[in-house]
Amino acid sequence: MEIGECAVEKINFWRGKKVFMTGHMGFKGSWLSIWLDQLGAQVTGYSDAPPTDPNLYQCCGVDQLVTPVTGDVRDEARLQSAVKAADPDIVLHLAAQPLVRASYQRPVDTYAINVLGTVHVLEAVRLHNLQGGKVKAFVNVTTDKSYSNKEWFWGYREDDALGGFDPYSNSKACSELVTAAYRDSFFNPAHYGRHGVAIASARAGNVIGGGDWASERLIPDCVRAFGQQAPSVLRSPYAVRPWQHVLEPLGGYLLLAQRLYEEGAAYAEAWNFGPEERDSQNVEKVVSRFCGIWGEGAAYEVVPGGDLHEATALKLDCSKAKARLGWKPRWNLDTALSQTAAWYKAYLDGKDMLQICRSQIELFEQSRG
């Protein structure tokens, strides 16, 4: 199946679908809300607050594109009430404490949000369907860091062992196990008939893109440093990560949710969404290329060290998504970096950022990989 065909298929599929999304105020969630709005979906978003100031959600007016509900995934009663009111066809679970270093500082919160939060969302869906709801598809967005990292230089496959050294990575592996348990115990359509929900998890690589202002993330740190006419500081210059534009995995989530909705249990499993092998690069190479694209005022310096453990090498094998979903990356690393730089420069120039996002989504949809 050609990527262009997938894009048309998704446009037809999503029009009028009712979607419940946790974490819609986050970086990924805001981009996905904008995209779903363009596709004609009716989105109810559930989040407690934007994670940073500034943030993509507010600068693009995403609250005008969705039905927003303020709530925390740790609040079980609030979440159940929100799912019941939304009466969704599809649930996309993106809410998370997403930062490795923050997980060392707040491990209890990290586990409560990433593990018990997942339980609460799945339980809300289970109870809603038992009471007559019609949720058919559920995608739990986890991370490539869910794997038990062996520091090898080939890509992890979906059947490799889960684990995680730090609280963030480990909590996301736990979220994967929770997802599997609910799928097997409560939601298998073959066993539970109309109460069944096709559930999958999605493990993406390191995303970049405009509108991310999180602390201690590579590209946001660069943009902040460049704005202060200072060099960006690299802690782990030789760490290899699977870099990809944020629209790459989001396109995978949309396609996966469609397959789950239409074909059910055949796609109810774990899926990797990452870049081509050549785009898994070390930190210094990525920043060097970003500096070259940014131009005047962009520089970096290497200050190795730090007392917190972070994996040195991490890659994903996405052959299953390519073969069975018809998904593949569309933008290489240079294009992803160029589009990211263009977004931040437009923001600094005071442009209409919702329109910039819409234009980049349209450009992405037109790309064939």
Short mmCIF file of C-alpha atoms in Angstrom, two decimals:
data_model
loop_
_atom_site.label_atom_id
_atom_site.label_comp_id
_atom_site.label_asym_id
_atom_site.label_seq_id
_atom_site.Cartn_x
_atom_site.Cartn_y
_atom_site.Cartn_z
CA MET A 1 0.00 0.00 0.00
CA GLU A 2 1.37 3.41 -0.95
CA ILE A 3 1.71 6.07 1.73
CA GLY A 4 -0.43 8.45 -0.33
CA GLU A 5 -3.21 5.88 -0.36
CA CYS A 6 -2.98 5.55 3.42
CA ALA A 7 -3.37 9.33 3.80
CA VAL A 8 -6.56 9.40 1.70
CA GLU A 9 -7.90 6.37 3.53
CA LYS A 10 -7.34 8.04 6.88
CA ILE A 11 -9.06 11.26 5.82
CA ASN A 12 -12.17 9.31 4.88
CA PHE A 13 -12.00 7.16 8.00
CA TRP A 14 -11.61 9.87 10.65
CA ARG A 15 -14.37 12.21 9.52
CA GLY A 16 -17.04 12.25 12.24
CA LYS A 17 -15.26 9.76 14.52
CA LYS A 18 -15.49 10.58 18.23
CA VAL A 19 -12.02 10.44 19.81
CA PHE A 20 -11.12 10.66 23.50
CA MET A 21 -7.49 11.69 23.98
CA THR A 22 -5.60 11.95 27.26
CA GLY A 23 -2.63 14.30 27.32
CA HIS A 24 -4.03 16.54 24.57
CA MET A 25 -2.29 19.61 26.04
CA GLY A 26 1.17 18.07 25.67
CA PHE A 27 3.58 18.43 22.75
CA LYS A 28 2.48 15.28 20.92
CA GLY A 29 -1.13 15.67 22.01
CA SER A 30 -1.38 19.21 20.64
CA TRP A 31 0.02 18.22 17.25
CA LEU A 32 -2.31 15.22 17.15
CA SER A 33 -5.33 17.36 18.10
CA ILE A 34 -4.59 19.73 15.22
CA TRP A 35 -4.18 16.83 12.80
CA LEU A 36 -7.39 15.11 13.91
CA ASP A 37 -9.26 18.39 13.53
CA GLN A 38 -8.01 18.62 9.95
CA LEU A 39 -9.19 15.06 9.36
CA GLY A 40 -12.68 15.90 10.60
CA ALA A 41 -12.68 14.01 13.90
CA GLN A 42 -14.56 15.15 17.01
CA VAL A 43 -11.94 15.20 19.78
CA THR A 44 -12.50 15.35 23.53
CA GLY A 45 -9.22 16.13 25.28
CA TYR A 46 -8.44 15.23 28.89
CA SER A 47 -5.42 16.89 30.56
CA ASP A 48 -4.64 18.74 33.76
CA ALA A 49 -2.54 21.64 32.36
CA PRO A 50 -0.07 22.47 29.60
CA PRO A 51 3.33 21.09 30.65
CA THR A 52 5.44 24.18 29.90
CA ASP A 53 5.22 27.94 29.41
CA PRO A 54 5.18 28.70 26.50
CA ASN A 55 3.47 25.65 25.03
CA LEU A 56 2.10 24.46 21.70
CA TYR A 57 -1.43 24.04 23.04
CA GLN A 58 -1.89 27.72 23.87
CA CYS A 59 0.11 29.28 21.08
CA CYS A 60 -2.02 27.39 18.51
CA GLY A 61 -5.36 27.80 20.29
CA VAL A 62 -5.92 24.05 20.38
CA ASP A 63 -8.68 24.54 22.95
CA GLN A 64 -10.81 25.88 20.07
CA LEU A 65 -10.33 22.65 18.09
CA VAL A 66 -11.30 20.14 20.78
CA THR A 67 -13.77 19.75 23.64
CA PRO A 68 -11.36 20.24 26.56
CA VAL A 69 -11.82 18.56 29.92
CA THR A 70 -9.50 19.51 32.77
CA GLY A 71 -8.49 16.44 34.75
CA ASP A 72 -5.67 14.24 35.99
CA VAL A 73 -5.40 10.58 34.96
CA ARG A 74 -4.81 9.80 38.64
CA ASP A 75 -8.39 10.97 39.34
CA GLU A 76 -10.33 7.79 38.61
CA ALA A 77 -13.84 9.17 39.14
CA ARG A 78 -13.21 12.30 37.05
CA LEU A 79 -11.79 10.22 34.23
CA GLN A 80 -14.72 7.78 34.20
CA SER A 81 -17.16 10.68 34.07
CA ALA A 82 -15.27 12.28 31.16
CA VAL A 83 -15.20 9.06 29.12
CA LYS A 84 -18.91 8.52 29.70
CA ALA A 85 -19.75 12.06 28.59
CA ALA A 86 -17.57 11.83 25.48
CA ASP A 87 -18.94 8.40 24.47
CA PRO A 88 -15.97 7.83 22.14
CA ASP A 89 -15.38 5.44 19.27
CA ILE A 90 -11.60 5.52 19.77
CA VAL A 91 -9.37 6.27 22.78
CA LEU A 92 -5.80 7.55 22.42
CA HIS A 93 -3.84 7.54 25.69
CA LEU A 94 -0.93 10.00 25.59
CA ALA A 95 -0.93 11.40 29.13
CA ALA A 96 2.39 10.77 30.84
CA GLN A 97 5.26 12.08 32.89
CA PRO A 98 7.60 11.90 29.86
CA LEU A 99 11.05 12.94 31.07
CA VAL A 100 13.84 10.60 32.17
CA ARG A 101 15.63 13.08 34.42
CA ALA A 102 12.39 14.26 36.03
CA SER A 103 11.61 10.65 36.86
CA TYR A 104 14.70 10.51 39.07
CA GLN A 105 13.47 13.60 40.92
CA ARG A 106 9.79 12.50 41.16
CA PRO A 107 9.68 8.69 40.94
CA VAL A 108 6.39 8.26 42.83
CA ASP A 109 4.58 10.74 40.59
CA THR A 110 6.12 9.11 37.53
CA TYR A 111 4.80 5.66 38.46
CA ALA A 112 1.43 7.02 39.58
CA ILE A 113 0.87 8.86 36.30
CA ASN A 114 2.41 6.37 33.90
CA VAL A 115 1.24 3.11 35.46
CA LEU A 116 -1.85 3.77 37.58
CA GLY A 117 -2.94 6.42 35.09
CA THR A 118 -2.96 3.76 32.38
CA VAL A 119 -5.00 1.47 34.64
CA HIS A 120 -7.52 4.27 35.21
CA VAL A 121 -7.96 4.99 31.50
CA LEU A 122 -8.40 1.32 30.64
CA GLU A 123 -10.80 0.83 33.53
CA ALA A 124 -12.85 3.85 32.45
CA VAL A 125 -13.16 2.32 28.97
CA ARG A 126 -14.05 -1.11 30.39
CA LEU A 127 -16.82 0.28 32.60
CA HIS A 128 -18.15 2.53 29.85
CA ASN A 129 -18.50 -0.37 27.43
CA LEU A 130 -20.17 -2.51 30.08
CA GLN A 131 -22.74 0.29 30.43
CA GLY A 132 -23.48 0.43 26.70
CA GLY A 133 -20.51 2.37 25.35
CA LYS A 134 -19.06 1.60 21.95
CA VAL A 135 -15.29 2.08 22.21
CA LYS A 136 -13.74 -0.17 19.58
CA ALA A 137 -10.07 0.88 19.51
CA PHE A 138 -7.54 1.91 22.15
CA VAL A 139 -3.93 2.99 21.53
CA ASN A 140 -1.58 3.34 24.49
CA VAL A 141 1.39 5.53 23.57
CA THR A 142 4.49 4.35 25.43
CA THR A 143 8.12 4.70 24.31
CA ASP A 144 11.14 3.01 22.80
CA LYS A 145 12.66 3.22 26.29
CA SER A 146 10.26 0.48 27.42
CA TYR A 147 12.75 -2.12 26.22
CA SER A 148 15.34 -3.67 28.51
CA ASN A 149 18.30 -1.84 27.03
CA LYS A 150 21.29 -4.09 26.31
CA GLU A 151 23.31 -1.26 24.68
CA TRP A 152 23.44 -3.15 21.40
CA PHE A 153 23.56 -1.37 18.06
CA TRP A 154 20.71 -3.11 16.25
CA GLY A 155 17.07 -2.23 16.56
CA TYR A 156 14.77 -3.64 19.22
CA ARG A 157 11.79 -5.62 17.98
CA GLU A 158 8.37 -5.73 19.56
CA ASP A 159 8.95 -9.18 21.08
CA ASP A 160 12.21 -8.19 22.81
CA ALA A 161 12.21 -8.04 26.60
CA LEU A 162 10.74 -5.03 28.37
CA GLY A 163 12.51 -3.40 31.29
CA GLY A 164 13.91 0.05 31.89
CA PHE A 165 16.74 1.23 34.15
CA ASP A 166 15.33 4.62 35.20
CA PRO A 167 11.87 5.22 36.71
CA TYR A 168 10.48 6.73 33.50
CA SER A 169 11.56 3.88 31.24
CA ASN A 170 10.55 1.27 33.80
CA SER A 171 7.16 2.86 34.38
CA LYS A 172 6.46 2.76 30.65
CA ALA A 173 7.40 -0.93 30.55
CA CYS A 174 4.91 -1.42 33.40
CA SER A 175 2.30 0.45 31.36
CA GLU A 176 2.91 -2.02 28.54
CA LEU A 177 2.29 -4.93 30.91
CA VAL A 178 -0.90 -3.32 32.19
CA THR A 179 -2.09 -2.89 28.60
CA ALA A 180 -1.43 -6.56 27.82
CA ALA A 181 -3.21 -7.70 30.97
CA TYR A 182 -6.35 -5.67 30.19
CA ARG A 183 -6.30 -6.85 26.59
CA ASP A 184 -6.14 -10.49 27.64
CA SER A 185 -8.39 -10.28 30.70
CA PHE A 186 -11.16 -7.90 29.69
CA PHE A 187 -11.04 -6.70 26.08
CA ASN A 188 -10.28 -9.54 23.71
CA PRO A 189 -13.06 -9.17 21.10
CA ALA A 190 -12.96 -12.90 20.40
CA HIS A 191 -13.94 -13.64 24.00
CA TYR A 192 -15.92 -10.60 25.12
CA GLY A 193 -18.11 -9.83 22.12
CA ARG A 194 -19.52 -6.33 21.98
CA HIS A 195 -17.62 -5.34 25.14
CA GLY A 196 -14.35 -6.15 23.43
CA VAL A 197 -11.91 -3.39 22.54
CA ALA A 198 -8.94 -3.84 20.20
CA ILE A 199 -5.99 -2.55 22.22
CA ALA A 200 -2.46 -1.84 21.02
CA SER A 201 0.61 -0.06 22.35
CA ALA A 202 2.84 2.21 20.28
CA ARG A 203 6.55 2.63 20.97
CA ALA A 204 8.06 5.65 19.23
CA GLY A 205 11.59 6.95 18.91
CA ASN A 206 12.92 10.34 20.05
CA VAL A 207 10.64 12.97 18.54
CA ILE A 208 11.59 16.45 17.44
CA GLY A 209 9.42 19.21 16.04
CA GLY A 210 8.23 22.75 16.56
CA GLY A 211 6.41 23.64 19.76
CA ASP A 212 8.39 21.55 22.22
CA TRP A 213 9.65 23.61 25.15
CA ALA A 214 10.34 20.79 27.61
CA SER A 215 13.44 21.13 29.75
CA GLU A 216 16.43 18.88 29.15
CA ARG A 217 15.34 17.88 25.65
CA LEU A 218 17.88 18.25 22.90
CA ILE A 219 16.25 20.59 20.37
CA PRO A 220 14.36 22.79 22.87
CA ASP A 221 17.62 23.23 24.80
CA CYS A 222 19.32 24.27 21.56
CA VAL A 223 16.62 26.83 20.69
CA ARG A 224 16.74 28.34 24.18
CA ALA A 225 20.53 28.62 24.03
CA PHE A 226 20.52 30.15 20.55
CA GLY A 227 18.01 32.76 21.71
CA GLN A 228 20.41 33.77 24.48
CA GLN A 229 23.38 33.86 22.08
CA ALA A 230 24.96 31.02 24.05
CA PRO A 231 26.18 27.59 22.98
CA SER A 232 23.97 24.61 23.67
CA VAL A 233 25.56 22.26 26.22
CA LEU A 234 25.72 18.56 25.33
CA ARG A 235 25.96 16.11 28.25
CA SER A 236 26.08 12.87 26.26
CA PRO A 237 27.40 13.72 22.78
CA TYR A 238 27.88 10.11 21.68
CA ALA A 239 24.50 8.74 22.80
CA VAL A 240 22.67 7.26 19.78
CA ARG A 241 18.90 7.74 19.50
CA PRO A 242 16.25 7.07 16.82
CA TRP A 243 15.42 10.68 15.89
CA GLN A 244 12.21 11.43 13.99
CA HIS A 245 9.83 14.32 13.41
CA VAL A 246 6.83 14.23 15.74
CA LEU A 247 4.45 13.72 12.80
CA GLU A 248 6.04 10.35 12.00
CA PRO A 249 4.79 8.44 15.05
CA LEU A 250 1.53 10.42 15.11
CA GLY A 251 0.81 9.17 11.62
CA GLY A 252 1.53 5.67 12.91
CA TYR A 253 -0.91 6.09 15.81
CA LEU A 254 -3.65 7.24 13.44
CA LEU A 255 -3.11 4.36 11.06
CA LEU A 256 -2.91 1.84 13.90
CA ALA A 257 -6.12 3.14 15.48
CA GLN A 258 -7.88 2.79 12.14
CA ARG A 259 -6.72 -0.81 11.73
CA LEU A 260 -7.81 -1.62 15.28
CA TYR A 261 -11.24 -0.09 14.69
CA GLU A 262 -11.80 -1.83 11.36
CA GLU A 263 -10.11 -5.20 11.88
CA GLY A 264 -9.85 -5.61 15.64
CA ALA A 265 -7.72 -8.27 17.27
CA ALA A 266 -5.49 -8.79 14.21
CA TYR A 267 -3.66 -5.58 15.15
CA ALA A 268 -4.07 -5.67 18.94
CA GLU A 269 -0.40 -5.87 19.94
CA ALA A 270 2.71 -3.72 20.32
CA TRP A 271 4.13 -1.64 17.44
CA ASN A 272 7.37 0.28 16.86
CA PHE A 273 7.40 3.60 15.01
CA GLY A 274 10.91 4.88 14.38
CA PRO A 275 13.17 6.31 11.69
CA GLU A 276 15.21 4.58 9.04
CA GLU A 277 18.50 3.10 10.24
CA ARG A 278 20.55 5.97 8.78
CA ASP A 279 18.69 8.50 10.94
CA SER A 280 19.65 6.89 14.26
CA GLN A 281 22.51 9.28 14.98
CA ASN A 282 24.45 10.41 18.00
CA VAL A 283 23.58 13.62 19.82
CA GLU A 284 26.56 15.63 18.59
CA LYS A 285 25.86 14.86 14.93
CA VAL A 286 22.23 15.90 15.32
CA VAL A 287 23.09 19.17 17.04
CA SER A 288 25.84 19.94 14.54
CA ARG A 289 23.37 19.55 11.69
CA PHE A 290 20.74 21.61 13.50
CA CYS A 291 23.26 24.40 14.06
CA GLY A 292 24.08 24.42 10.35
CA ILE A 293 20.39 24.68 9.46
CA TRP A 294 19.69 27.38 12.08
CA GLY A 295 22.56 29.57 10.96
CA GLU A 296 23.88 32.66 12.71
CA GLY A 297 24.11 32.44 16.49
CA ALA A 298 23.92 28.64 16.65
CA ALA A 299 26.73 26.80 18.43
CA TYR A 300 27.29 24.02 20.93
CA GLU A 301 29.86 22.80 23.41
CA VAL A 302 30.45 19.37 24.91
CA VAL A 303 30.41 19.18 28.70
CA PRO A 304 30.23 15.44 29.39
CA GLY A 305 29.22 14.06 32.71
CA GLY A 306 26.20 13.87 34.96
CA ASP A 307 25.34 11.56 37.82
CA LEU A 308 22.21 10.01 36.30
CA HIS A 309 22.23 6.88 34.18
CA GLU A 310 21.04 7.22 30.57
CA ALA A 311 21.35 4.59 27.87
CA THR A 312 24.13 5.05 25.32
CA ALA A 313 22.56 3.28 22.35
CA LEU A 314 18.93 2.85 21.36
CA LYS A 315 17.45 1.90 17.98
CA LEU A 316 14.13 0.48 16.80
CA ASP A 317 13.33 -2.19 14.24
CA CYS A 318 10.12 -1.03 12.53
CA SER A 319 9.88 -3.79 9.93
CA LYS A 320 6.58 -5.05 11.38
CA ALA A 321 4.83 -1.68 11.00
CA LYS A 322 6.17 -1.37 7.45
CA ALA A 323 5.08 -4.86 6.44
CA ARG A 324 1.70 -5.12 8.15
CA LEU A 325 0.45 -1.54 8.52
CA GLY A 326 1.86 -0.10 5.32
CA TRP A 327 3.55 2.60 7.41
CA LYS A 328 7.01 4.02 6.76
CA PRO A 329 8.90 7.21 7.62
CA ARG A 330 8.32 10.09 5.21
CA TRP A 331 10.87 12.70 6.34
CA ASN A 332 14.56 11.97 6.81
CA LEU A 333 16.50 13.56 9.64
CA ASP A 334 17.63 16.61 7.64
CA THR A 335 14.04 17.35 6.61
CA ALA A 336 12.83 16.87 10.18
CA LEU A 337 15.47 19.28 11.47
CA SER A 338 14.73 21.82 8.73
CA GLN A 339 10.99 21.77 9.42
CA THR A 340 11.67 22.09 13.17
CA ALA A 341 13.97 25.08 12.68
CA ALA A 342 11.44 26.71 10.35
CA TRP A 343 8.70 26.30 12.97
CA TYR A 344 10.69 27.97 15.75
CA LYS A 345 11.82 30.81 13.50
CA ALA A 346 8.21 31.42 12.46
CA TYR A 347 7.27 31.51 16.15
CA LEU A 348 10.01 34.04 16.90
CA ASP A 349 8.75 36.14 13.97
CA GLY A 350 5.22 36.22 15.44
CA LYS A 351 3.55 34.15 12.72
CA ASP A 352 0.18 32.37 13.00
CA MET A 353 1.45 29.12 14.51
CA LEU A 354 -1.74 27.14 14.00
CA GLN A 355 -1.45 27.84 10.30
CA ILE A 356 2.24 26.88 10.37
CA CYS A 357 1.30 23.55 11.99
CA ARG A 358 -1.47 22.96 9.47
CA SER A 359 0.91 23.71 6.59
CA GLN A 360 3.55 21.31 7.92
CA ILE A 361 0.92 18.58 8.38
CA GLU A 362 -0.26 19.08 4.79
CA LEU A 363 3.32 18.95 3.52
CA PHE A 364 3.92 15.79 5.53
CA GLU A 365 0.79 14.13 4.17
CA GLN A 366 1.93 14.89 0.61
CA SER A 367 5.37 13.32 1.17
CA ARG A 368 5.86 9.76 0.00
CA GLY A 369 8.96 8.80 2.01
#
